[in-house]
Tab-separated table of C-alpha atoms and ligand atoms in Angstrom:
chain	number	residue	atom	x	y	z
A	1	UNK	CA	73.330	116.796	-113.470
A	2	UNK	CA	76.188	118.878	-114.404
A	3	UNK	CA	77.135	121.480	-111.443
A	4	UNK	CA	77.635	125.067	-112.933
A	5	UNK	CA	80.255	127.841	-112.063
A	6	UNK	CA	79.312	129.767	-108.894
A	7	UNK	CA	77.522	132.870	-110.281
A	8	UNK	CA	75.202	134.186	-107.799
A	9	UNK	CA	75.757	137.040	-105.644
A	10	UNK	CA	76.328	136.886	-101.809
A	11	UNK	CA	75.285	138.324	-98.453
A	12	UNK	CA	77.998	140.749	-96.702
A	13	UNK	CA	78.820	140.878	-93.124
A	14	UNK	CA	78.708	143.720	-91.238
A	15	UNK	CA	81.627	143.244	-89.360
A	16	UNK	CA	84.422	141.042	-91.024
A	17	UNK	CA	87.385	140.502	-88.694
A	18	UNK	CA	91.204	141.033	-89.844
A	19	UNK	CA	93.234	138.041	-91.264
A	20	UNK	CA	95.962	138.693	-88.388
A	21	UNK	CA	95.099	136.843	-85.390
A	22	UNK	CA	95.308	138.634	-82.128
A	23	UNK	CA	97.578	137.979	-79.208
A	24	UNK	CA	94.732	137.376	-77.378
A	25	UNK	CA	94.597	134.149	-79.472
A	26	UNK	CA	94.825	131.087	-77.005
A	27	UNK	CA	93.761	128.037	-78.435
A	28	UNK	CA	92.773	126.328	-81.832
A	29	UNK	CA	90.272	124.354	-82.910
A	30	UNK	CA	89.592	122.267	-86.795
A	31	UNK	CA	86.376	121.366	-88.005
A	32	UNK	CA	87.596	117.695	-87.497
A	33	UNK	CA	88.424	118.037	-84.394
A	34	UNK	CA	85.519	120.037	-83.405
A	35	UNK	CA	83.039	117.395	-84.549
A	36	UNK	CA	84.833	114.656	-83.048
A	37	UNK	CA	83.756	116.297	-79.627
A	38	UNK	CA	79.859	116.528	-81.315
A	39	UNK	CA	79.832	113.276	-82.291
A	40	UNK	CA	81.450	111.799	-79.314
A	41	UNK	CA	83.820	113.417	-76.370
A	42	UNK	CA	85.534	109.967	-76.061
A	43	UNK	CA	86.794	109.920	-79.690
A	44	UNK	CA	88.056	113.928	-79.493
A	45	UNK	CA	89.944	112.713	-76.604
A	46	UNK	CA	91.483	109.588	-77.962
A	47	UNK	CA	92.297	112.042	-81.091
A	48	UNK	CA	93.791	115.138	-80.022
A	49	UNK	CA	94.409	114.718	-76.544
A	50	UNK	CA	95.836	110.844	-76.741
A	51	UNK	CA	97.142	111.071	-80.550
A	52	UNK	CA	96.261	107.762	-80.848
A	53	UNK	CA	97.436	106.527	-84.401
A	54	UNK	CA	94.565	105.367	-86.581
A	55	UNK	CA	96.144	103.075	-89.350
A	56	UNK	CA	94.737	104.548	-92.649
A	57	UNK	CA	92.315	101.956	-94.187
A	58	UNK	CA	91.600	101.539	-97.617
A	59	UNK	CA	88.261	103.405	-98.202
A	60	UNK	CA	90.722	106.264	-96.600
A	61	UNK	CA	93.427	105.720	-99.293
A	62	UNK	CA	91.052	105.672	-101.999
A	63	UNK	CA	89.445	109.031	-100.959
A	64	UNK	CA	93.516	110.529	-100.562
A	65	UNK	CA	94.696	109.067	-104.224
A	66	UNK	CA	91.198	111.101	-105.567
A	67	UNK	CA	91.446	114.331	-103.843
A	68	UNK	CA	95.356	114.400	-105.019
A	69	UNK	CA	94.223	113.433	-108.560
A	70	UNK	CA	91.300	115.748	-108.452
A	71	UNK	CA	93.770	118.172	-107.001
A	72	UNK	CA	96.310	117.709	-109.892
A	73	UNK	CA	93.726	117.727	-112.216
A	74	UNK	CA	93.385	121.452	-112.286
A	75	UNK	CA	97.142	122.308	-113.024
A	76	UNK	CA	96.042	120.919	-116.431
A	77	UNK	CA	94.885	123.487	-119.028
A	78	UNK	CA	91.223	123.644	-119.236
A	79	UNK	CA	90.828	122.008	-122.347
A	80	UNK	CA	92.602	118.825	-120.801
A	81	UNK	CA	90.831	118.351	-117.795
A	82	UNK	CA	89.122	115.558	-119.741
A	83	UNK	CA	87.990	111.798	-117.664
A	84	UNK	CA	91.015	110.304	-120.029
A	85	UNK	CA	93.648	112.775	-117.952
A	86	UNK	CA	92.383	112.383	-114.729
A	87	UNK	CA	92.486	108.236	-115.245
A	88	UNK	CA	96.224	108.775	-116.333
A	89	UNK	CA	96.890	110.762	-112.944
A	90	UNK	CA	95.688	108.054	-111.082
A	91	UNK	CA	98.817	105.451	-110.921
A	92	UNK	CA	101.661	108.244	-110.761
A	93	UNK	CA	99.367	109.844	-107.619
A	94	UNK	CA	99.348	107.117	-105.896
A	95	UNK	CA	103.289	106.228	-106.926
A	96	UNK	CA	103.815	109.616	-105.197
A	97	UNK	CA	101.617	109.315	-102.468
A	98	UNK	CA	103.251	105.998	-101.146
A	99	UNK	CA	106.603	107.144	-100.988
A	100	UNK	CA	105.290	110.633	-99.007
A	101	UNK	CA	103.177	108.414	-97.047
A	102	UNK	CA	104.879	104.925	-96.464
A	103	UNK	CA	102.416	103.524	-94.683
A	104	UNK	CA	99.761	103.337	-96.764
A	105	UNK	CA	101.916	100.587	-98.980
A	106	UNK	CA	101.191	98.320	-96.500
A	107	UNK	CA	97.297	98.547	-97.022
A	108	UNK	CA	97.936	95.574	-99.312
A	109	UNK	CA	100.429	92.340	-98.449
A	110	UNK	CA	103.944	91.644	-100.446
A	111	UNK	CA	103.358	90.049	-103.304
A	112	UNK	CA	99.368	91.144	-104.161
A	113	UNK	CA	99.062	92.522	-107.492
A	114	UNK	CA	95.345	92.227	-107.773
A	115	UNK	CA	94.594	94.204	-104.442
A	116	UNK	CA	96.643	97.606	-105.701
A	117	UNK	CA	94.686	96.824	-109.436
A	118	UNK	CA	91.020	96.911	-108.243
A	119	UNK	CA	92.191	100.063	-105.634
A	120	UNK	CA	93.411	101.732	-108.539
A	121	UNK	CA	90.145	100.580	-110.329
A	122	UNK	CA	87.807	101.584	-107.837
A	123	UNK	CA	89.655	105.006	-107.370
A	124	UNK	CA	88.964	105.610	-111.452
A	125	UNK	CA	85.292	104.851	-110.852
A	126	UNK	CA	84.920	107.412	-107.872
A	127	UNK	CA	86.617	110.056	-110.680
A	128	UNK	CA	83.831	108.956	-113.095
A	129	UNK	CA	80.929	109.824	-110.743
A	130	UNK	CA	82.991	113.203	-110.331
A	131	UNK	CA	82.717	114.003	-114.206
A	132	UNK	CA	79.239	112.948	-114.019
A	133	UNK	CA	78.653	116.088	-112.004
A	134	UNK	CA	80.962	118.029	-112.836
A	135	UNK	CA	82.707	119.690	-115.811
A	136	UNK	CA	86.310	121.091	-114.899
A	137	UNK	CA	87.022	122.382	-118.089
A	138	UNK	CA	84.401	125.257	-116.995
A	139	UNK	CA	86.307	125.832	-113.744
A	140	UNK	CA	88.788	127.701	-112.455
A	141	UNK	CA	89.433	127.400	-108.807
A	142	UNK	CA	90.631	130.523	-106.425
A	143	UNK	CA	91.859	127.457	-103.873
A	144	UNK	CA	92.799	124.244	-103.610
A	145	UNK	CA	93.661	121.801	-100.534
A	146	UNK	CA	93.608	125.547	-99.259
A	147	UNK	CA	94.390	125.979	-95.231
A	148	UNK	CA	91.992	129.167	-93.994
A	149	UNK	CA	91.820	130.038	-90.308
A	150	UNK	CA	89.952	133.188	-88.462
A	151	UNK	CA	89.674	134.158	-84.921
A	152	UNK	CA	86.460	134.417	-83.085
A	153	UNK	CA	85.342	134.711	-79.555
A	154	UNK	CA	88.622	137.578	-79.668
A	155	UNK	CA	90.412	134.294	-78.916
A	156	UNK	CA	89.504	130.880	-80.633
A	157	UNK	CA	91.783	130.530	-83.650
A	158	UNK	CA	89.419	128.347	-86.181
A	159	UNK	CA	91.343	126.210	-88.928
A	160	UNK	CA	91.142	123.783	-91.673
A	161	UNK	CA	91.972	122.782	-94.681
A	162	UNK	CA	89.084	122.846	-97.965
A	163	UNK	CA	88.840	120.918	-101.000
A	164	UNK	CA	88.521	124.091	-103.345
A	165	UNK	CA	86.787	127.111	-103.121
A	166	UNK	CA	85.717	128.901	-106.447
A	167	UNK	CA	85.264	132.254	-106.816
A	168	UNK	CA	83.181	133.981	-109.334
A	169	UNK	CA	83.395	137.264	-111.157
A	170	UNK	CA	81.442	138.907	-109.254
A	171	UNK	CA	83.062	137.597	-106.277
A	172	UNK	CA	80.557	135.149	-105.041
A	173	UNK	CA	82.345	131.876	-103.237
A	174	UNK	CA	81.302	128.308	-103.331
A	175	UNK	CA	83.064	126.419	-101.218
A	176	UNK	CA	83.420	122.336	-102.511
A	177	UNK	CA	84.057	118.986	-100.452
A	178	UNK	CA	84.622	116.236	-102.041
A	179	UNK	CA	82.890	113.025	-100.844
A	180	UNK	CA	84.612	109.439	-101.517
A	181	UNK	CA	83.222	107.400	-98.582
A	182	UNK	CA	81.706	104.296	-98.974
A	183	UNK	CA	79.665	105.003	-95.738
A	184	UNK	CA	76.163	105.906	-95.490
A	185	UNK	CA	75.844	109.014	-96.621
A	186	UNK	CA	73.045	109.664	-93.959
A	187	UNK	CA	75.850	108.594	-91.587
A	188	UNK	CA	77.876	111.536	-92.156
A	189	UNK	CA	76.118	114.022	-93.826
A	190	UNK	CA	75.475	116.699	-90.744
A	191	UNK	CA	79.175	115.845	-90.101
A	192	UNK	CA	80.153	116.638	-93.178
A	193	UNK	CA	77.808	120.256	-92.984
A	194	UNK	CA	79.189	121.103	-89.980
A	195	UNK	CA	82.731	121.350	-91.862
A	196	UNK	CA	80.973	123.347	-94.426
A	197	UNK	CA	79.320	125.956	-92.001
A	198	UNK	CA	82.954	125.830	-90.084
A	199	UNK	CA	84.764	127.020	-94.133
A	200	UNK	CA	81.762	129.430	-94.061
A	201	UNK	CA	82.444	130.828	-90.833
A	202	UNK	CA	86.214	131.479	-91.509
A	203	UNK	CA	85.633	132.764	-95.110
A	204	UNK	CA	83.319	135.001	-93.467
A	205	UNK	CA	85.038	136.383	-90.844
A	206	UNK	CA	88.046	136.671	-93.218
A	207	UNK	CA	86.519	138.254	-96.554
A	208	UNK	CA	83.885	139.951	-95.332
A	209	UNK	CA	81.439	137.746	-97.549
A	210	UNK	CA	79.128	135.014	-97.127
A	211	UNK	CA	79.934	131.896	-99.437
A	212	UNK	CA	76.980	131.981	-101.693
A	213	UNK	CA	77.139	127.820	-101.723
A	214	UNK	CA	78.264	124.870	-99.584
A	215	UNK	CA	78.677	122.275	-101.758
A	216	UNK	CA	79.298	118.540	-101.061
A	217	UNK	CA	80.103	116.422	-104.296
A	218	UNK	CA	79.403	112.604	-103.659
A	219	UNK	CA	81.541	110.489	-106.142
A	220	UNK	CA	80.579	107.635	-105.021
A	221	UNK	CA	76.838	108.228	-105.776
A	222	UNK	CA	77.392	111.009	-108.381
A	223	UNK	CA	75.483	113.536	-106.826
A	224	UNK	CA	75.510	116.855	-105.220
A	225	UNK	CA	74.337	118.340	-102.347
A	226	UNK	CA	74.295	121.772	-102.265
A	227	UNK	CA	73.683	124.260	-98.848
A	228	UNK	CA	73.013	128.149	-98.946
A	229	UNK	CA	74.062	129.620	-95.499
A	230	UNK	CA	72.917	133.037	-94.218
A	231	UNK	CA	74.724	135.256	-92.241
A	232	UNK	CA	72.060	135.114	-89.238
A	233	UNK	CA	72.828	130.980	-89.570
A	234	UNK	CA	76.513	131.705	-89.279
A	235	UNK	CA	76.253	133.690	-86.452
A	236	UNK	CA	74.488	131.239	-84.343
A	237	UNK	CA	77.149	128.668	-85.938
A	238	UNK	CA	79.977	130.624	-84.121
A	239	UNK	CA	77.986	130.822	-80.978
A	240	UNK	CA	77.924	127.021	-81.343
A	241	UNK	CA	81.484	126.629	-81.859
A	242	UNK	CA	82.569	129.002	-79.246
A	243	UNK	CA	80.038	126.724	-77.198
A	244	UNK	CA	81.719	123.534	-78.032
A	245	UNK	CA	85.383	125.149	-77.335
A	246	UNK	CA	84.123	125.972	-73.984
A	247	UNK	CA	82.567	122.548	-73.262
A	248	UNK	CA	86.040	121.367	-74.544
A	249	UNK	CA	87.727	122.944	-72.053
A	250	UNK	CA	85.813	122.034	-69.004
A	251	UNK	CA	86.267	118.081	-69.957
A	252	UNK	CA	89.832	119.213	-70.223
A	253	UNK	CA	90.123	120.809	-66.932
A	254	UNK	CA	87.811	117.345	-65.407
A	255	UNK	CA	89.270	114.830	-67.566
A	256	UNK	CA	86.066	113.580	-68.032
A	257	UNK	CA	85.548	113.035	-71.993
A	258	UNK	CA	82.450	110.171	-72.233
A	259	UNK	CA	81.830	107.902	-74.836
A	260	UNK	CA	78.762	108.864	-76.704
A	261	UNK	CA	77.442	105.522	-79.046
A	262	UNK	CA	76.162	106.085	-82.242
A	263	UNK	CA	76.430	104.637	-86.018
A	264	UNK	CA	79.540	105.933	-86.230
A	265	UNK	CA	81.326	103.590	-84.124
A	266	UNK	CA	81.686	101.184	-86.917
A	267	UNK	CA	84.261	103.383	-88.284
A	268	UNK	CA	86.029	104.311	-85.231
A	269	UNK	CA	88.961	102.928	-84.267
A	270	UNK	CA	89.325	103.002	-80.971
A	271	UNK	CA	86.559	100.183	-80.199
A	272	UNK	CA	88.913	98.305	-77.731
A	273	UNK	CA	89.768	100.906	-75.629
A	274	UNK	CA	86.259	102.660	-75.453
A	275	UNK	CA	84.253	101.677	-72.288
A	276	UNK	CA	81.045	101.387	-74.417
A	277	UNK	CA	82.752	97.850	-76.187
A	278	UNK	CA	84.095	96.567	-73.066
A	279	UNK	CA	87.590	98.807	-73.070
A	280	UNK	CA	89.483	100.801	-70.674
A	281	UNK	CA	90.939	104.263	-72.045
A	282	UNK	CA	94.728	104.960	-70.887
A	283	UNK	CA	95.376	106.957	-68.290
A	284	UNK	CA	94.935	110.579	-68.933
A	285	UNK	CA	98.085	112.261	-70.041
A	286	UNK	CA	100.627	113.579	-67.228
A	287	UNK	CA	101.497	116.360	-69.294
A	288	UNK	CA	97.086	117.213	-69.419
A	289	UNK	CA	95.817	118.256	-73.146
A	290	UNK	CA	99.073	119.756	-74.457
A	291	UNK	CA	99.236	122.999	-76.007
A	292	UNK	CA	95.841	124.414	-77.014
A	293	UNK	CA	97.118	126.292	-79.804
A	294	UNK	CA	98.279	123.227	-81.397
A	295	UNK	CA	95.232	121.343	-82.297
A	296	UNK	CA	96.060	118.111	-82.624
A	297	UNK	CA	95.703	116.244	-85.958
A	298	UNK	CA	93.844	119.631	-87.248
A	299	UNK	CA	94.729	118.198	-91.097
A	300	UNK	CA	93.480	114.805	-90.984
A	301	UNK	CA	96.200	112.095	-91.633
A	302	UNK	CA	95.235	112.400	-95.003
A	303	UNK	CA	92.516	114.350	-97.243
A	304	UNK	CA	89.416	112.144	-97.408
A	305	UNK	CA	90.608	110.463	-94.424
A	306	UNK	CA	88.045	112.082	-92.100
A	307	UNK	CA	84.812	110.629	-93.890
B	1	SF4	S1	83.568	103.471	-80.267
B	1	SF4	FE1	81.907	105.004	-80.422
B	1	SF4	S2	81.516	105.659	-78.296
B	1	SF4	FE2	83.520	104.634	-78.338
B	1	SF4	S3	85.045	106.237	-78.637
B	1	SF4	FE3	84.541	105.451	-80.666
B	1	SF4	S4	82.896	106.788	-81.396
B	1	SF4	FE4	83.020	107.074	-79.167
């Protein structure tokens, strides 16, 4: 299946708040962050309140090199946004993306030429499964790694950072995530709607318009999932994250965040320290949960990283 260009119109709110936040504004909040809490209070703790560095792992490179190559992809006239162009992006993406991001050199040891080879491999395969689905020489993107941020609640400032966002001619919006995991899909897939409905929310409560389309592109499996929101949905959504920024602050002001097992501990990273796998968590901070307006780690360490 070959996704088409947004076209359909979309539902207007009633009520769209002004791009300027207020100076009632107090705190922040990212759709990261935000479902870190859902999924488990322990890990929004050990995240944003913490900071405890997660080494990038590979999976996590891989889905950085592709959103920067799917990224670069669309400075290309139309014509050349061919499979051939994107594969030739590949090595001088991740060339750049090592010396921004030192670090991830050291996903492979000194001397290993065949471990960068297959990366590089694999990351050209995840770009095939995103031609299989997509045709970018029909595209023309309004945004791209685009931060958008809106203020509900008169004084929850809500933030992050999408994949694209197209915009048709007769205004409609489709918002796009791209999806490079390896994972389950199953595993994160109401994670990864919950970030939609969190774009929606902000585009919303920005431009006055509902997106017309969520739309989550799997490379890996070369498929897409697409979600139609409704304005009724996204006003229950903001209850909900109003909601969670509350609950937020009361483990704040207890400093009582509690692990919460599920399948997605086999990607967390903070097994040792997490009571549930035998650990201890650190002391609480002296200086408490830092500023609330800065929201910790509200970009994830890198794009993809947060699959
Ligand atoms: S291992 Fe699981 S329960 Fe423990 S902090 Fe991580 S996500 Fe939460």
């Amino acid at each position: 299946m070959t996704a088409e260009p947004v076209t359909d119109a979309q539902e207007t709110c009633d009520n769209p708040s002004s791009a300027v936040p207020p100076p009632t504004v107090r705190a922040s909040l990212s759709p990261s962050r935000a479902a870190d809490f859902k999924t488990c209070p322990l890990l929004y703790r050990f995240r944003s309140i913490d900071r405890l560095p997660e080494r990038p792992t590979v999976e996590q490179a891989r889905g950085t090199l592709v959103h920067a190559v799917l990224e670069r992809l669309f400075d290309l006239p139309a014509a050349a946004r061919t499979p051939e162009s994107a594969g030739d992006l590949v090595a001088p993406q991740w060339d750049r993306l090592i010396t921004e991001q030192p670090e991830l050199a050291s996903l492979f040891a000194d001397g290993d030429t065949a471990g960068p080879a297959e990366f590089l491999r694999s990351a050209a395969g995840l770009l095939e499964g995103y031609f299989a689905v997509e045709d970018p020489r029909r595209l023309e993107p309004a945004e791209r790694e685009a931060l958008i941020s809106a203020v509900v609640d008169e004084e929850l400032l809500i933030r992050g950072y999408l994949d694209r966002l197209d915009v048709a001619p007769d205004g409609a919006l489709r918002v796009v995530d791209y999806k490079t995991g390896g994972a389950p899909r199953e595993a994160f897939e109401a994670r990864a709607l919950f970030q939609l409905k969190f774009y929606a929310l902000v585009l919303w409560r920005t431009r006055g318009v509902v997106p017309r389309v969520l739309r989550l592109l799997y490379l890996k499996d070369a498929e897409v999932c697409d979600y139609t929101p409704d304005a009724d949905e996204l006003v229950r959504f903001e209850r909900t994250v109003v909601a969670l920024w509350q609950a937020i602050e009361q483990a704040i002001a207890r400093q009582d965040f509690r692990p919460r097992p599920s399948r997605l501990c086999d990607w967390c990273s903070h097994q040792a320290l997490c009571p549930s796998f035998g650990g201890t968590p650190p002391p609480f901070p002296a200086s408490g949960a830092g500023d609330p307006l800065t929201d910790a780690r509200s970009r994830p360490v890198v794009p993809g990283a947060d699959e």
